[in-house]
JSON list of C-alpha atoms in Angstrom, two decimals:
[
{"chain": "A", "resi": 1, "resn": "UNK", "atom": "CA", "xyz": [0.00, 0.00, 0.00]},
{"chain": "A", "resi": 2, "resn": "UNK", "atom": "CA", "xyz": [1.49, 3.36, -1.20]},
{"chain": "A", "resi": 3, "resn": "UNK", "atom": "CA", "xyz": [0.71, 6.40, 1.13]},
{"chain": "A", "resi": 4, "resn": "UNK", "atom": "CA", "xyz": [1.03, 9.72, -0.17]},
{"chain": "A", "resi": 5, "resn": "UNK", "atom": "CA", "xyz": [1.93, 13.01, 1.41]},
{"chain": "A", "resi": 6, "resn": "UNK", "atom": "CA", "xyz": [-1.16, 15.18, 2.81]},
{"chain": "A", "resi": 7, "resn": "UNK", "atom": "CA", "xyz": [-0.78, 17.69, -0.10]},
{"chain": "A", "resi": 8, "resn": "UNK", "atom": "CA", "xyz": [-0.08, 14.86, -3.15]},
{"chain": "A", "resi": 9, "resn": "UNK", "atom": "CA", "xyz": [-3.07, 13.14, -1.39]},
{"chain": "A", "resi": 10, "resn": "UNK", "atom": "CA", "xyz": [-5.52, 16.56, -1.64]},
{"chain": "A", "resi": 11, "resn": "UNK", "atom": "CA", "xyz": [-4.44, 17.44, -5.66]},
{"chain": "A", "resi": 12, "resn": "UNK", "atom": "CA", "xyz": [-5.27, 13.70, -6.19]},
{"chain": "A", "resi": 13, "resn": "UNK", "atom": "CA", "xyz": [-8.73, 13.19, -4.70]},
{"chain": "A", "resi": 14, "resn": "UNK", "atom": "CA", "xyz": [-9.72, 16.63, -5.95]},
{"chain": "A", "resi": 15, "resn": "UNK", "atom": "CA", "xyz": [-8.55, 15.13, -9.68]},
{"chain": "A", "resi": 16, "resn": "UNK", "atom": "CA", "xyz": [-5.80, 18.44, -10.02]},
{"chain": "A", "resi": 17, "resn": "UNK", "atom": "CA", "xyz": [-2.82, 16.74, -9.91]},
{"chain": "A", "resi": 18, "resn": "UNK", "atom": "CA", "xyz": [-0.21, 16.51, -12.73]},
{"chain": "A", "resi": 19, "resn": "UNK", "atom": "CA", "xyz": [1.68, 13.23, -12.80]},
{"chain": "A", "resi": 20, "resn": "UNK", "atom": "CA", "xyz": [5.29, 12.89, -14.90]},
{"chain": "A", "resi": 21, "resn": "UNK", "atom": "CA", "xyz": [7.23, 9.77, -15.42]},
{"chain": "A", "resi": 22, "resn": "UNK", "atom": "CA", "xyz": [11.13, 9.95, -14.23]},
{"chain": "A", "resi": 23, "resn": "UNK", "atom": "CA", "xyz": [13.96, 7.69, -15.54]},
{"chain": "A", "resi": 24, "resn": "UNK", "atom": "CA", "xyz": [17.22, 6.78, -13.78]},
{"chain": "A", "resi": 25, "resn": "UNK", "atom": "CA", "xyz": [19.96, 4.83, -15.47]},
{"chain": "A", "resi": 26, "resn": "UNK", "atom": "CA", "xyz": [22.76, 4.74, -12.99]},
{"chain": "A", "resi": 27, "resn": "UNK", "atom": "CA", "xyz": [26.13, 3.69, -15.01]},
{"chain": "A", "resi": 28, "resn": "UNK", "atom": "CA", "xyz": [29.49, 3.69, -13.70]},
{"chain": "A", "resi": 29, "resn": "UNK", "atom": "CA", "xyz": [30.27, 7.31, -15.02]},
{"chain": "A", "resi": 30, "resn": "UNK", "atom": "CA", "xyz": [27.23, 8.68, -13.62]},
{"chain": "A", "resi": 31, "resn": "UNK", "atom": "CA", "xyz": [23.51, 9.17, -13.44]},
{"chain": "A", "resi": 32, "resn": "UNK", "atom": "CA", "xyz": [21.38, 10.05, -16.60]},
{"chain": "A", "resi": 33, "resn": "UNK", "atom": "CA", "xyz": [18.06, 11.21, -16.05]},
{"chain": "A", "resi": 34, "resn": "UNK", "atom": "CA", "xyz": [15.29, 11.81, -18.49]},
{"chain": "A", "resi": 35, "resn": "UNK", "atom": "CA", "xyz": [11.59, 12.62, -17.62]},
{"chain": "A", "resi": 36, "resn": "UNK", "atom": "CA", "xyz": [8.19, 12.65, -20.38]},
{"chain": "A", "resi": 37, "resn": "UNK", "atom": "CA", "xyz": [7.74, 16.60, -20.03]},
{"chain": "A", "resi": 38, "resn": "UNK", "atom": "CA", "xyz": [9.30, 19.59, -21.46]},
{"chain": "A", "resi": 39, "resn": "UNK", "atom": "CA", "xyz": [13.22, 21.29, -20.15]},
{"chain": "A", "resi": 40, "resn": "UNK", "atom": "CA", "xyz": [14.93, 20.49, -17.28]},
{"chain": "A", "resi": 41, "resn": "UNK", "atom": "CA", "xyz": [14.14, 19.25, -14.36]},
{"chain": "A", "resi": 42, "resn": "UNK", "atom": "CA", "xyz": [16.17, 19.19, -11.20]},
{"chain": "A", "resi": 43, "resn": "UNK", "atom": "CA", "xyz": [15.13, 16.54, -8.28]},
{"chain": "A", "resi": 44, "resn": "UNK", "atom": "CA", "xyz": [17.51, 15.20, -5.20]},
{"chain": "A", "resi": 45, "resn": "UNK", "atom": "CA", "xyz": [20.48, 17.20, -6.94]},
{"chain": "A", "resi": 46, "resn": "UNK", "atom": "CA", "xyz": [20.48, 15.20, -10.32]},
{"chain": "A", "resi": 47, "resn": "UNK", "atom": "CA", "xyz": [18.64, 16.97, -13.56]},
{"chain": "A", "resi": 48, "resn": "UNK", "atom": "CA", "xyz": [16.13, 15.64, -15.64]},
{"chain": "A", "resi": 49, "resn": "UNK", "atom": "CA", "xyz": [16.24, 16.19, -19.29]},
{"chain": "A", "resi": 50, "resn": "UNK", "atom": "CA", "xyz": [12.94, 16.65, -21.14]},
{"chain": "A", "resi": 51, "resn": "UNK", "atom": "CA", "xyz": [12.29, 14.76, -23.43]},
{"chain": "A", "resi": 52, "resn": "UNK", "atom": "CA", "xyz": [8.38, 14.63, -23.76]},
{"chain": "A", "resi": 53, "resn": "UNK", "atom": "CA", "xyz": [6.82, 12.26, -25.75]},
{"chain": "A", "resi": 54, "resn": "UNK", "atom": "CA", "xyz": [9.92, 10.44, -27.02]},
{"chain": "A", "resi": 55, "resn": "UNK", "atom": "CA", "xyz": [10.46, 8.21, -24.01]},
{"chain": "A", "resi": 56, "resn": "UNK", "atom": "CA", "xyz": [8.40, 5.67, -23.94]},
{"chain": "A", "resi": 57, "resn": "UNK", "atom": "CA", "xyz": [8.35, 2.78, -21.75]},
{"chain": "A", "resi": 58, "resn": "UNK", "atom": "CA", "xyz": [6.22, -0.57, -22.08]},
{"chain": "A", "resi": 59, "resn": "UNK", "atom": "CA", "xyz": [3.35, -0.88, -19.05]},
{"chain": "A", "resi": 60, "resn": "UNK", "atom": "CA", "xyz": [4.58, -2.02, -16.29]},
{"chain": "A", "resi": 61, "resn": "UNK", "atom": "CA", "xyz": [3.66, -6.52, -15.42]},
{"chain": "A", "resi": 62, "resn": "UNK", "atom": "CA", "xyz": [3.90, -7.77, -11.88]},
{"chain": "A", "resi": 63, "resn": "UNK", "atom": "CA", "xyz": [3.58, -11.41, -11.36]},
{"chain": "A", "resi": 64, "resn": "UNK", "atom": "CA", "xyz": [3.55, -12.86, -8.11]},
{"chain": "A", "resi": 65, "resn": "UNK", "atom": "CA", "xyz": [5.79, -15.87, -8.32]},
{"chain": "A", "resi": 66, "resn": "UNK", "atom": "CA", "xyz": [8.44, -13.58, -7.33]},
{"chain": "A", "resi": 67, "resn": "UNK", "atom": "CA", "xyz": [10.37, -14.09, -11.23]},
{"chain": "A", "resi": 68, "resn": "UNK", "atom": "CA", "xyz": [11.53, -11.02, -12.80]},
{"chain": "A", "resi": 69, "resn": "UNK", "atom": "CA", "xyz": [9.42, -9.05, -15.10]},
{"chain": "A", "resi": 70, "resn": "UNK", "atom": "CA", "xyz": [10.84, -7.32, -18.06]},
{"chain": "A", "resi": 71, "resn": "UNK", "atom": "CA", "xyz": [9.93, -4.33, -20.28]},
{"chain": "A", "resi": 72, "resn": "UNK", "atom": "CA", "xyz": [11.18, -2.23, -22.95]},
{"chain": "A", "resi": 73, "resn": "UNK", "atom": "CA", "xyz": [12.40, 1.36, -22.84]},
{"chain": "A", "resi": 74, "resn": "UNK", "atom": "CA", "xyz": [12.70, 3.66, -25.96]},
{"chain": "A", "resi": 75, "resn": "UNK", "atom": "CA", "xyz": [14.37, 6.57, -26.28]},
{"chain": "A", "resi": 76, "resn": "UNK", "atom": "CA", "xyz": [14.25, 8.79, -29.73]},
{"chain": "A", "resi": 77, "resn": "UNK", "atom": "CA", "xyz": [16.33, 11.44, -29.90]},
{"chain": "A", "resi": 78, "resn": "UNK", "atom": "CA", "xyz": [15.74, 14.32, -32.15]},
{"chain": "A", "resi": 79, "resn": "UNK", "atom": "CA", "xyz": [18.05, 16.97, -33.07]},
{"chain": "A", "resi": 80, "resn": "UNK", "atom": "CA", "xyz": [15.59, 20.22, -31.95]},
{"chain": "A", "resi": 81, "resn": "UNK", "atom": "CA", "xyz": [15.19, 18.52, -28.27]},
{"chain": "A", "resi": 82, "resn": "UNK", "atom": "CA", "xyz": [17.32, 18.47, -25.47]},
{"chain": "A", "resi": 83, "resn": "UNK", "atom": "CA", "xyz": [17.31, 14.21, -25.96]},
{"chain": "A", "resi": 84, "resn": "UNK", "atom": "CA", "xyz": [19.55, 14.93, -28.84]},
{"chain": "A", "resi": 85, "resn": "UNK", "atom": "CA", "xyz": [21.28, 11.46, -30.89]},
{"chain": "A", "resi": 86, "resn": "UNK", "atom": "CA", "xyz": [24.84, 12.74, -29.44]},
{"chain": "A", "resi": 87, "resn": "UNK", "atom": "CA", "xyz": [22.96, 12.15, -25.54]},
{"chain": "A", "resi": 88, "resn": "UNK", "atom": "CA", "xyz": [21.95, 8.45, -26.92]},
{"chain": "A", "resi": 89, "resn": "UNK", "atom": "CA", "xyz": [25.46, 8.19, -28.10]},
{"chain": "A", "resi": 90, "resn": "UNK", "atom": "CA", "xyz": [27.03, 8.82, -24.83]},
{"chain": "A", "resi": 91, "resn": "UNK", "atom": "CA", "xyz": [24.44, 6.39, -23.09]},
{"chain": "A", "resi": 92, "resn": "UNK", "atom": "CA", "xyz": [25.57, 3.46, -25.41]},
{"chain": "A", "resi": 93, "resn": "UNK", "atom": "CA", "xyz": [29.02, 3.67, -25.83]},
{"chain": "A", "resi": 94, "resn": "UNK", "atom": "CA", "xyz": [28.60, 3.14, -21.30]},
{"chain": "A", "resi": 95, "resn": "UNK", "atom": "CA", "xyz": [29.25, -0.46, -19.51]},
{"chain": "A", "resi": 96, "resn": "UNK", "atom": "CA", "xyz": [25.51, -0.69, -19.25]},
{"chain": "A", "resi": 97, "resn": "UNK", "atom": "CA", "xyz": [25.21, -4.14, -18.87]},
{"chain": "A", "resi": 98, "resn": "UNK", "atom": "CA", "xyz": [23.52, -5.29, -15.50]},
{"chain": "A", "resi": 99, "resn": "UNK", "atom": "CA", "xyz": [23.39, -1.36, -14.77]},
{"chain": "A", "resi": 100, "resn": "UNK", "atom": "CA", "xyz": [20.41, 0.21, -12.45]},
{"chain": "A", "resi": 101, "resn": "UNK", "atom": "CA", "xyz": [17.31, 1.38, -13.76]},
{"chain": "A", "resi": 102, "resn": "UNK", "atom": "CA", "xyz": [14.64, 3.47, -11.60]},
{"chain": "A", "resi": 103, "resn": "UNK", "atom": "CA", "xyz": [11.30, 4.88, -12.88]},
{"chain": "A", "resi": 104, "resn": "UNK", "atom": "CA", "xyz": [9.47, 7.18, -10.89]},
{"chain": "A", "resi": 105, "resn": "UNK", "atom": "CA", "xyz": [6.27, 8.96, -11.00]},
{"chain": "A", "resi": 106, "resn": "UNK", "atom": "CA", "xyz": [6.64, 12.79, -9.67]},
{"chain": "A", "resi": 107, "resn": "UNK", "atom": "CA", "xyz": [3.39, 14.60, -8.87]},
{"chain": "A", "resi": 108, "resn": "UNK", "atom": "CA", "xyz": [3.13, 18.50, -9.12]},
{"chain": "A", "resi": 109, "resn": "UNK", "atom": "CA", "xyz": [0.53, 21.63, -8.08]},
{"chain": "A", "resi": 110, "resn": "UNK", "atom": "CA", "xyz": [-1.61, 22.59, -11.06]},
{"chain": "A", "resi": 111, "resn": "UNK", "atom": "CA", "xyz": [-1.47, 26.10, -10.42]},
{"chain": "A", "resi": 112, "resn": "UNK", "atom": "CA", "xyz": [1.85, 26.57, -9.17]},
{"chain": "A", "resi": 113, "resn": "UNK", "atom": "CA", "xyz": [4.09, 23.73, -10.70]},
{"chain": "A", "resi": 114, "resn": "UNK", "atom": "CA", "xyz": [5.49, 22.93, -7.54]},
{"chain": "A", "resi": 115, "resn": "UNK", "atom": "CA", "xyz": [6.41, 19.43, -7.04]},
{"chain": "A", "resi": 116, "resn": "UNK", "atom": "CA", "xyz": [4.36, 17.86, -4.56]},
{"chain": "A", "resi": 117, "resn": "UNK", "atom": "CA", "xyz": [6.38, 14.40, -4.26]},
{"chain": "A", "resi": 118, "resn": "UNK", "atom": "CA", "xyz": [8.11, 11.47, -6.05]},
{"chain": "A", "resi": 119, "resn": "UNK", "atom": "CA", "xyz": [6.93, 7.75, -5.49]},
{"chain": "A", "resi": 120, "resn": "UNK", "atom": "CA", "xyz": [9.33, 5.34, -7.13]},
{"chain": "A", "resi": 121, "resn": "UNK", "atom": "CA", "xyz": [7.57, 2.59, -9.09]},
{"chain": "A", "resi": 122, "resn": "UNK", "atom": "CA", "xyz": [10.09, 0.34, -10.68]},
{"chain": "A", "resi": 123, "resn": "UNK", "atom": "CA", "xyz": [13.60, -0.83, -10.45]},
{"chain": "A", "resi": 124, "resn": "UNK", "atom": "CA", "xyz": [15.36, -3.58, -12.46]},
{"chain": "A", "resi": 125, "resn": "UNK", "atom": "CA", "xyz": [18.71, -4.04, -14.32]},
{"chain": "A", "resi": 126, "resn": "UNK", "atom": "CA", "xyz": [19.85, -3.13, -18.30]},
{"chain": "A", "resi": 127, "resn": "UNK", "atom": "CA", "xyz": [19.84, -6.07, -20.05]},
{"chain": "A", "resi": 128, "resn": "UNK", "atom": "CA", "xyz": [20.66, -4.86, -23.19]},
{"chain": "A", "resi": 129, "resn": "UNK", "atom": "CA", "xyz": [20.74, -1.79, -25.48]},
{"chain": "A", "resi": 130, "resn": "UNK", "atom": "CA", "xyz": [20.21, -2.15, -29.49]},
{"chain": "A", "resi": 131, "resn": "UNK", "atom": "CA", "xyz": [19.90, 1.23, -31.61]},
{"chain": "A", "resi": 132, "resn": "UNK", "atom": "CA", "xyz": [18.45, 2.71, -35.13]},
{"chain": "A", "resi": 133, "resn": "UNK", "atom": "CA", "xyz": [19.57, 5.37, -36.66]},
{"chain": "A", "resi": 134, "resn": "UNK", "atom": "CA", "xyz": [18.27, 7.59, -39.23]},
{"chain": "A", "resi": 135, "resn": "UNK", "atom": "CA", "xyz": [20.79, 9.19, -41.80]},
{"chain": "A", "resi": 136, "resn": "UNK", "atom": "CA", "xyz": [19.47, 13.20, -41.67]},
{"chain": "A", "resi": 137, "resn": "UNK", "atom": "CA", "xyz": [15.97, 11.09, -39.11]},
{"chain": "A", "resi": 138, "resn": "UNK", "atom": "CA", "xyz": [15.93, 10.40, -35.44]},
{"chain": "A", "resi": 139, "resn": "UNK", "atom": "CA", "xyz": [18.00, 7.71, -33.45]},
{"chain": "A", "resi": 140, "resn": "UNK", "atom": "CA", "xyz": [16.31, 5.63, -31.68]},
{"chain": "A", "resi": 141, "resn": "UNK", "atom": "CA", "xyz": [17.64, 3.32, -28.59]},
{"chain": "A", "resi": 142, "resn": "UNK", "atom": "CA", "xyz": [15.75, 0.66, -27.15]},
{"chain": "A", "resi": 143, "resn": "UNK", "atom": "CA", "xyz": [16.41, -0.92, -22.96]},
{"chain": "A", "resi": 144, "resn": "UNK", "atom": "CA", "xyz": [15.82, -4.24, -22.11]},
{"chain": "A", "resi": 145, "resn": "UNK", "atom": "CA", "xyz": [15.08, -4.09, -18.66]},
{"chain": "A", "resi": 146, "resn": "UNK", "atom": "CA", "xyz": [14.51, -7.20, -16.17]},
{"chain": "A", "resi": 147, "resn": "UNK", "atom": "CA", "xyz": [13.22, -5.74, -12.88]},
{"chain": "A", "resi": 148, "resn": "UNK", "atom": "CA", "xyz": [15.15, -6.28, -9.97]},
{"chain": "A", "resi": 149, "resn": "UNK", "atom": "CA", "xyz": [12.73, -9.59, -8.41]},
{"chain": "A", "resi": 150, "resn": "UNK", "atom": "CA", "xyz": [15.65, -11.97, -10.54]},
{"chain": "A", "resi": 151, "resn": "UNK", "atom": "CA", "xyz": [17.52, -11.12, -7.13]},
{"chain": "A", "resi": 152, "resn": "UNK", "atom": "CA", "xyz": [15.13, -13.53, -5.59]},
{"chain": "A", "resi": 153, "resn": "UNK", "atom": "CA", "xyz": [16.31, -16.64, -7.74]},
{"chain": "A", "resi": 154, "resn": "UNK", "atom": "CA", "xyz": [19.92, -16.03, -6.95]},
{"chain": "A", "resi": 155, "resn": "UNK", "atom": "CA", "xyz": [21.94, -18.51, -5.58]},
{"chain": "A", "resi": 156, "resn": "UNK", "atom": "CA", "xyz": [25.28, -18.68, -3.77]},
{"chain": "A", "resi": 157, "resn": "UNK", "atom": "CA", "xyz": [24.06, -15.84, -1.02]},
{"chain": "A", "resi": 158, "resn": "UNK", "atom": "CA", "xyz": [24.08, -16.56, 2.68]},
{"chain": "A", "resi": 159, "resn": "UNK", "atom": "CA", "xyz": [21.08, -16.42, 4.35]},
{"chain": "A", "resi": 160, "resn": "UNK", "atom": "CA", "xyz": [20.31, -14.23, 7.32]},
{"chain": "A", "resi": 161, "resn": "UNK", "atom": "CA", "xyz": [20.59, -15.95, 10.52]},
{"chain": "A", "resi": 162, "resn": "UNK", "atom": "CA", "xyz": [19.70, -15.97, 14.26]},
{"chain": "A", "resi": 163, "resn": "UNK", "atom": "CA", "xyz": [23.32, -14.58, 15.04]},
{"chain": "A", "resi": 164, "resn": "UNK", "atom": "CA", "xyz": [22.86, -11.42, 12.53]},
{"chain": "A", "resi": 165, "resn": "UNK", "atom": "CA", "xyz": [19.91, -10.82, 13.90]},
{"chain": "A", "resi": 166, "resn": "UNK", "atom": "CA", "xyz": [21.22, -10.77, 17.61]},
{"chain": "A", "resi": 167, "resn": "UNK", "atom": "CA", "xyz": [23.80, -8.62, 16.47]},
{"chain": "A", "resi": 168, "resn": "UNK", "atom": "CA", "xyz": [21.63, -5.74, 15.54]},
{"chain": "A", "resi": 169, "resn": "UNK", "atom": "CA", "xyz": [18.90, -6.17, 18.36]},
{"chain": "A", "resi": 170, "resn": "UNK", "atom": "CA", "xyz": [20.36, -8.92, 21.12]},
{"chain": "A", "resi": 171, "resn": "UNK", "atom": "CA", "xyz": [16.42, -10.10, 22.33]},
{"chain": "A", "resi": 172, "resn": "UNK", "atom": "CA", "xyz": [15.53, -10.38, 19.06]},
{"chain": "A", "resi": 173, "resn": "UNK", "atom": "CA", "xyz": [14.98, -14.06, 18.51]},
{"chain": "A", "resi": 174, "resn": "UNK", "atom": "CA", "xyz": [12.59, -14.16, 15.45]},
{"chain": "A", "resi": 175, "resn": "UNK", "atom": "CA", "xyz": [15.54, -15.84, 13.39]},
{"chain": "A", "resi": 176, "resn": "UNK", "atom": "CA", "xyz": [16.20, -18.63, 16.22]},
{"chain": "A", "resi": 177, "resn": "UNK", "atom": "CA", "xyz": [14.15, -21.51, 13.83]},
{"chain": "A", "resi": 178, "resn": "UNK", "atom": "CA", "xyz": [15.38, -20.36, 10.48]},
{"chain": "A", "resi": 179, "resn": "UNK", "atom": "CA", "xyz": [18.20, -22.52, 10.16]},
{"chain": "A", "resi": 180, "resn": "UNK", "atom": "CA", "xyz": [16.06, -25.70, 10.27]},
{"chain": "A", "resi": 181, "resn": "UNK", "atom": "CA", "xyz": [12.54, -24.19, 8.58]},
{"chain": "A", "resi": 182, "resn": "UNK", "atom": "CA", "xyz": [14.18, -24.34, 4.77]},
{"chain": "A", "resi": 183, "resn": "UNK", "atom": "CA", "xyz": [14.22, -28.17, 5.09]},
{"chain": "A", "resi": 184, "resn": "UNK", "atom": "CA", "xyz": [12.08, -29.11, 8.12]},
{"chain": "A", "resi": 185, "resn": "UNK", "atom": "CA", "xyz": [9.30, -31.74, 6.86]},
{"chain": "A", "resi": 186, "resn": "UNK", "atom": "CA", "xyz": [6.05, -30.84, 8.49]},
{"chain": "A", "resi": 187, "resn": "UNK", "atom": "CA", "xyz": [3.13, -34.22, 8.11]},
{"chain": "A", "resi": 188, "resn": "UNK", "atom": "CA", "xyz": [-0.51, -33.05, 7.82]},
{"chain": "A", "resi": 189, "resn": "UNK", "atom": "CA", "xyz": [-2.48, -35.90, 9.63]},
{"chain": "A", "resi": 190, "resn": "UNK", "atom": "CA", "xyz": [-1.05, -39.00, 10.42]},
{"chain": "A", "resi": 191, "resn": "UNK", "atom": "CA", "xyz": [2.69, -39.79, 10.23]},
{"chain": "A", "resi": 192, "resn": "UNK", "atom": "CA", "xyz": [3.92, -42.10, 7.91]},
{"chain": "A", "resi": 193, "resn": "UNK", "atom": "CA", "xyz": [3.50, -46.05, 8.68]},
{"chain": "A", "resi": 194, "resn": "UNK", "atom": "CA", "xyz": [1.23, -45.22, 11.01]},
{"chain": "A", "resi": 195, "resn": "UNK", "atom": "CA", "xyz": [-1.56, -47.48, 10.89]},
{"chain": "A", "resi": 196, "resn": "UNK", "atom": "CA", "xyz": [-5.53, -46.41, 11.59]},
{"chain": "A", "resi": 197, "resn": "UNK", "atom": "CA", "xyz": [-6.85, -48.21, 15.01]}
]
């Protein structure tokens, strides 16, 4: 359940406020941000470039089987915009693979632009990048993303334990059967070879 702030909650239920998508790409030589309206944007230090209606980003899938979802990101740069092919250039010729990806949605005042707040909605991992370019057209770039629930089918990690948890509150014992609950069998009924009297 999402909870908004008092004043994101009031431009909501009275249908006024204006919602904008963010994007994140966090790659080794920095952050890129883009968001779907017009200029820049500036949020948590980090600008946003406008790029309006040229980013556009499949609707997000959930599935609740904990697997990793994926969708597609475009970008289209063109020359008159500040998402120019010479931005898209820089972002592809980065070690992208496996790199962060956040989308956001911000929510503003109608009347005075003032951004109200920022609820993140989606975070996952580059998969891959392929372009299309245009001689004298647009360029066009186009994310694979896998959201970050493939975390959940990783193996090899160490499990949290009884000990860790007694290291950050020492009564804390809600760890103390997880060693043996992963492969603990529990019988339903009778137990096996017993016989009905």
């Amino acid at each position: 359940m999402r909870a908004f702030n008092a004043s994101t909650l009031a431009s909501l239920q009275g249908g006024r406020a204006v919602s904008r998508g963010l994007l994140l790409f966090d790659f080794p030589s920095g952050l890129y941000g883009f968001w779907d309206g017009l200029g820049v944007l500036t949020y948590a230090g980090l600008d946003y470039v406008g790029a309006g209606q040229v980013v556009s980003i499949d609707p997000l899938g959930f599935v609740g089987d904990l697997s990793a979802s994926s969708l597609t990101i475009k970008l289209t740069a063109i020359p008159d915009t500040d998402l120019t092919p010479g931005v898209l250039a820089t972002i592809e010729s980065e070690q992208y693979h496996q790199r962060p990806v956040t989308l956001s949605r911000s929510y503003f005042d109608p009347d005075t632009l003032a951004m109200l707040s920022v609820e993140r909605v989606y975070r996952g991992y580059v998969d891959q990048i392929t372009h299309d370019y245009t001689i004298g057209g647009e360029a066009v770039i186009t994310c694979s993303v896998e959201s970050r629930a493939r975390d959940n089918t990783r193996k090899g990690w160490r499990m949290r334990s009884d000990a860790d948890q007694k290291r950050i509150v020492a009564t804390d014992g809600g760890l103390r059967h997880a060693a043996i609950s992963g492969n603990q069998d529990i019988y339903w009924g009778k137990y096996p070879g017993q016989v009905k009297k």
